[in-house]
């Protein structure tokens, strides 16, 4: 029996993920691999959050939970968004989702019809093209350039926005994989393009607690943007709750009401005990988020100090998120070849820039997700390797 084009057309990651899977196989076979690949914390969810999850489950919150999200969690998310962005946000602006990824899919379902075009920026988080394609729309990447710090140029955005059928633009700040935190001016340019072309803006802000320099600006806070912006957030990165699958969409009340109907036909909500644990976690306030983010800030400083001793491998200037993007073009290798050879030569796994689209070719991304000493040792090895290879 034939499956739909929609589902068979979803790529499972592509060749550039080969290094990642090879590293996992090598590790499973007993090799000691330093994995600097995916955005998974090296600490687990805090015991207090787990205690609350357990308490809520034992208290009976194991049945179907309210579909748009339990009232307490919607209120807690609305408070966090109001506090962090200055935009008055109520529970009616919030839909709880099973993680940011489900939020990204639902947000695109809310604004794209089959055959239309959803724009996103290149380089991108690996799921973006598939997420847009899964709605039946076409994903169109808008390339950025290393020399611009991978920030989108308004001209390129405006040209893409003129594509017939373009209905939405997906951005991500703080950015995975580049670490860029979009400055207000860039966000204003993006807002102007969206307003001129009548686009929805889908703003992926799952790294909003990981800002090392400057400030995170949510584009929903810019003039006239509240009505055309859907913000995707998550407990995964801010609270080390990746496996709990809990996140949200914040947007106009009408959109959130329709998204609630979509949730009835897809996820049927998020487990109540998980939502109670998320409510508890948010009630701990910014201190907990800062504590979880702190090791990445520290390791970034360690990494930048090591990188500053040479100039063959250059860090892409970045201000946030748990990654560093390294420009390895001076080695003459593609990101893919560099990552492949590094894995064999030094047992260090990094993500080739090519796994995030075309714009980051000749780069590799390292995740700051191993302890400081191990990171420092791996980075020194990586630099030694980069010095050894021609040209
Ligand atoms: N958006 C970006 C940019 C990410 O890097 C990730 C995960 O790595 C997600 C969304 C999805 O996160 P989750 O579904 O765990 O909330």
PDB file of N, CA, C and O and ligand atoms in Angstrom, residues 39 98-102 104 125 127-128 172 174-176 204 206-207 232-237 241-242 245-247 323 365, ligand 1:
ATOM      1  N   UNK A  39      21.780  19.126  21.467  1.00  0.00           N
ATOM      2  CA  UNK A  39      21.508  20.072  22.553  1.00  0.00           C
ATOM      3  C   UNK A  39      20.831  19.441  23.751  1.00  0.00           C
ATOM      4  O   UNK A  39      19.701  19.769  24.089  1.00  0.00           O
ATOM      5  N   UNK A  98       3.112  19.452  23.596  1.00  0.00           N
ATOM      6  CA  UNK A  98       4.125  18.463  24.019  1.00  0.00           C
ATOM      7  C   UNK A  98       5.512  18.837  23.475  1.00  0.00           C
ATOM      8  O   UNK A  98       6.008  18.226  22.542  1.00  0.00           O
ATOM      9  N   UNK A  99       6.090  19.897  24.024  1.00  0.00           N
ATOM     10  CA  UNK A  99       7.416  20.351  23.595  1.00  0.00           C
ATOM     11  C   UNK A  99       7.346  21.425  22.524  1.00  0.00           C
ATOM     12  O   UNK A  99       6.294  21.672  21.917  1.00  0.00           O
ATOM     13  N   UNK A 100       8.496  22.054  22.319  1.00  0.00           N
ATOM     14  CA  UNK A 100       8.584  23.108  21.313  1.00  0.00           C
ATOM     15  C   UNK A 100       8.364  22.569  19.906  1.00  0.00           C
ATOM     16  O   UNK A 100       7.768  23.237  19.058  1.00  0.00           O
ATOM     17  N   UNK A 101       8.848  21.351  19.648  1.00  0.00           N
ATOM     18  CA  UNK A 101       8.719  20.812  18.286  1.00  0.00           C
ATOM     19  C   UNK A 101       7.248  20.670  17.887  1.00  0.00           C
ATOM     20  O   UNK A 101       6.856  21.062  16.788  1.00  0.00           O
ATOM     21  N   UNK A 102       6.429  20.147  18.789  1.00  0.00           N
ATOM     22  CA  UNK A 102       4.992  20.051  18.494  1.00  0.00           C
ATOM     23  C   UNK A 102       4.398  21.444  18.322  1.00  0.00           C
ATOM     24  O   UNK A 102       3.478  21.650  17.515  1.00  0.00           O
ATOM     25  N   UNK A 104       6.043  24.034  17.056  1.00  0.00           N
ATOM     26  CA  UNK A 104       6.454  24.503  15.728  1.00  0.00           C
ATOM     27  C   UNK A 104       5.530  23.942  14.646  1.00  0.00           C
ATOM     28  O   UNK A 104       5.111  24.650  13.728  1.00  0.00           O
ATOM     29  N   UNK A 125      17.621  24.995  12.496  1.00  0.00           N
ATOM     30  CA  UNK A 125      17.451  23.788  13.312  1.00  0.00           C
ATOM     31  C   UNK A 125      16.909  22.698  12.382  1.00  0.00           C
ATOM     32  O   UNK A 125      15.977  22.936  11.597  1.00  0.00           O
ATOM     33  N   UNK A 127      14.960  20.289  12.049  1.00  0.00           N
ATOM     34  CA  UNK A 127      13.587  19.853  11.748  1.00  0.00           C
ATOM     35  C   UNK A 127      12.804  20.855  10.897  1.00  0.00           C
ATOM     36  O   UNK A 127      11.702  20.535  10.442  1.00  0.00           O
ATOM     37  N   UNK A 128      13.310  22.073  10.741  1.00  0.00           N
ATOM     38  CA  UNK A 128      12.474  23.133  10.153  1.00  0.00           C
ATOM     39  C   UNK A 128      11.863  22.785   8.784  1.00  0.00           C
ATOM     40  O   UNK A 128      10.640  22.916   8.614  1.00  0.00           O
ATOM     41  N   UNK A 172      14.492  32.122  14.554  1.00  0.00           N
ATOM     42  CA  UNK A 172      14.916  31.497  15.810  1.00  0.00           C
ATOM     43  C   UNK A 172      16.008  32.347  16.453  1.00  0.00           C
ATOM     44  O   UNK A 172      17.098  32.460  15.926  1.00  0.00           O
ATOM     45  N   UNK A 174      17.415  33.293  20.615  1.00  0.00           N
ATOM     46  CA  UNK A 174      18.784  32.924  20.285  1.00  0.00           C
ATOM     47  C   UNK A 174      18.808  31.708  19.343  1.00  0.00           C
ATOM     48  O   UNK A 174      17.968  30.831  19.473  1.00  0.00           O
ATOM     49  N   UNK A 175      19.825  31.721  18.479  1.00  0.00           N
ATOM     50  CA  UNK A 175      19.775  30.813  17.333  1.00  0.00           C
ATOM     51  C   UNK A 175      20.567  29.525  17.532  1.00  0.00           C
ATOM     52  O   UNK A 175      21.693  29.532  17.991  1.00  0.00           O
ATOM     53  N   UNK A 176      19.913  28.459  17.152  1.00  0.00           N
ATOM     54  CA  UNK A 176      20.578  27.177  16.946  1.00  0.00           C
ATOM     55  C   UNK A 176      20.623  26.986  15.432  1.00  0.00           C
ATOM     56  O   UNK A 176      19.558  27.007  14.819  1.00  0.00           O
ATOM     57  N   UNK A 204      10.690  31.177  17.128  1.00  0.00           N
ATOM     58  CA  UNK A 204      11.137  30.068  17.973  1.00  0.00           C
ATOM     59  C   UNK A 204      12.088  30.637  19.021  1.00  0.00           C
ATOM     60  O   UNK A 204      13.203  31.058  18.693  1.00  0.00           O
ATOM     61  N   UNK A 206      12.974  29.029  22.020  1.00  0.00           N
ATOM     62  CA  UNK A 206      13.208  28.000  23.043  1.00  0.00           C
ATOM     63  C   UNK A 206      14.521  28.203  23.813  1.00  0.00           C
ATOM     64  O   UNK A 206      14.715  27.615  24.866  1.00  0.00           O
ATOM     65  N   UNK A 207      15.414  29.065  23.275  1.00  0.00           N
ATOM     66  CA  UNK A 207      16.673  29.345  23.990  1.00  0.00           C
ATOM     67  C   UNK A 207      16.650  30.693  24.705  1.00  0.00           C
ATOM     68  O   UNK A 207      17.707  31.265  24.980  1.00  0.00           O
ATOM     69  N   UNK A 232       6.966  30.281  19.864  1.00  0.00           N
ATOM     70  CA  UNK A 232       7.094  28.910  20.345  1.00  0.00           C
ATOM     71  C   UNK A 232       8.114  28.894  21.481  1.00  0.00           C
ATOM     72  O   UNK A 232       9.223  29.417  21.337  1.00  0.00           O
ATOM     73  N   UNK A 233       7.704  28.340  22.619  1.00  0.00           N
ATOM     74  CA  UNK A 233       8.596  28.245  23.767  1.00  0.00           C
ATOM     75  C   UNK A 233       8.616  26.820  24.292  1.00  0.00           C
ATOM     76  O   UNK A 233       7.834  25.963  23.843  1.00  0.00           O
ATOM     77  N   UNK A 234       9.500  26.553  25.247  1.00  0.00           N
ATOM     78  CA  UNK A 234       9.655  25.182  25.716  1.00  0.00           C
ATOM     79  C   UNK A 234      10.335  25.145  27.071  1.00  0.00           C
ATOM     80  O   UNK A 234      11.134  26.017  27.405  1.00  0.00           O
ATOM     81  N   UNK A 235      10.027  24.110  27.834  1.00  0.00           N
ATOM     82  CA  UNK A 235      10.730  23.868  29.108  1.00  0.00           C
ATOM     83  C   UNK A 235      12.006  23.058  28.877  1.00  0.00           C
ATOM     84  O   UNK A 235      12.781  22.853  29.817  1.00  0.00           O
ATOM     85  N   UNK A 236      12.214  22.578  27.650  1.00  0.00           N
ATOM     86  CA  UNK A 236      13.327  21.654  27.403  1.00  0.00           C
ATOM     87  C   UNK A 236      14.672  22.247  27.778  1.00  0.00           C
ATOM     88  O   UNK A 236      15.433  21.658  28.543  1.00  0.00           O
ATOM     89  N   UNK A 237      14.986  23.411  27.205  1.00  0.00           N
ATOM     90  CA  UNK A 237      16.324  23.976  27.389  1.00  0.00           C
ATOM     91  C   UNK A 237      16.393  24.791  28.674  1.00  0.00           C
ATOM     92  O   UNK A 237      17.400  24.762  29.377  1.00  0.00           O
ATOM     93  N   UNK A 241      14.380  19.903  30.809  1.00  0.00           N
ATOM     94  CA  UNK A 241      13.231  18.986  30.812  1.00  0.00           C
ATOM     95  C   UNK A 241      12.976  18.435  29.401  1.00  0.00           C
ATOM     96  O   UNK A 241      11.824  18.257  28.996  1.00  0.00           O
ATOM     97  N   UNK A 242      14.066  18.148  28.673  1.00  0.00           N
ATOM     98  CA  UNK A 242      13.900  17.732  27.273  1.00  0.00           C
ATOM     99  C   UNK A 242      12.961  16.532  27.127  1.00  0.00           C
ATOM    100  O   UNK A 242      12.138  16.480  26.231  1.00  0.00           O
ATOM    101  N   UNK A 245       8.741  16.666  27.442  1.00  0.00           N
ATOM    102  CA  UNK A 245       7.933  17.107  26.305  1.00  0.00           C
ATOM    103  C   UNK A 245       6.852  18.089  26.740  1.00  0.00           C
ATOM    104  O   UNK A 245       5.658  17.792  26.760  1.00  0.00           O
ATOM    105  N   UNK A 246       7.288  19.263  27.106  1.00  0.00           N
ATOM    106  CA  UNK A 246       6.308  20.299  27.460  1.00  0.00           C
ATOM    107  C   UNK A 246       6.813  21.669  26.994  1.00  0.00           C
ATOM    108  O   UNK A 246       7.953  22.050  27.235  1.00  0.00           O
ATOM    109  N   UNK A 247       5.943  22.336  26.253  1.00  0.00           N
ATOM    110  CA  UNK A 247       6.267  23.654  25.710  1.00  0.00           C
ATOM    111  C   UNK A 247       4.989  24.422  25.467  1.00  0.00           C
ATOM    112  O   UNK A 247       3.937  24.079  26.028  1.00  0.00           O
ATOM    113  N   UNK A 323      25.642  26.388  22.122  1.00  0.00           N
ATOM    114  CA  UNK A 323      26.486  25.896  21.036  1.00  0.00           C
ATOM    115  C   UNK A 323      27.516  26.954  20.667  1.00  0.00           C
ATOM    116  O   UNK A 323      27.325  28.136  20.935  1.00  0.00           O
ATOM    117  N   UNK A 365      29.480  22.727  14.251  1.00  0.00           N
ATOM    118  CA  UNK A 365      28.873  23.233  15.479  1.00  0.00           C
ATOM    119  C   UNK A 365      29.266  22.321  16.634  1.00  0.00           C
ATOM    120  O   UNK A 365      29.167  21.090  16.509  1.00  0.00           O
TER     121      UNK A 365
HETATM  122  N1  LIG B   1      13.750  24.789  18.303  1.00  0.00           N
HETATM  123  C1  LIG B   1      15.084  24.742  18.321  1.00  0.00           C
HETATM  124  C2  LIG B   1      15.854  25.832  17.683  1.00  0.00           C
HETATM  125  C3  LIG B   1      15.750  23.655  18.927  1.00  0.00           C
HETATM  126  O1  LIG B   1      17.091  23.621  18.920  1.00  0.00           O
HETATM  127  C4  LIG B   1      14.968  22.629  19.507  1.00  0.00           C
HETATM  128  C5  LIG B   1      15.634  21.455  20.113  1.00  0.00           C
HETATM  129  O2  LIG B   1      16.818  21.254  20.054  1.00  0.00           O
HETATM  130  C6  LIG B   1      13.576  22.749  19.457  1.00  0.00           C
HETATM  131  C7  LIG B   1      12.996  23.834  18.857  1.00  0.00           C
HETATM  132  C8  LIG B   1      12.671  21.697  20.002  1.00  0.00           C
HETATM  133  O3  LIG B   1      12.796  21.544  21.342  1.00  0.00           O
HETATM  134  P1  LIG B   1      11.715  20.758  22.213  1.00  0.00           P
HETATM  135  O4  LIG B   1      10.780  20.072  21.278  1.00  0.00           O
HETATM  136  O5  LIG B   1      12.484  19.796  23.042  1.00  0.00           O
HETATM  137  O6  LIG B   1      11.041  21.806  23.004  1.00  0.00           O
END
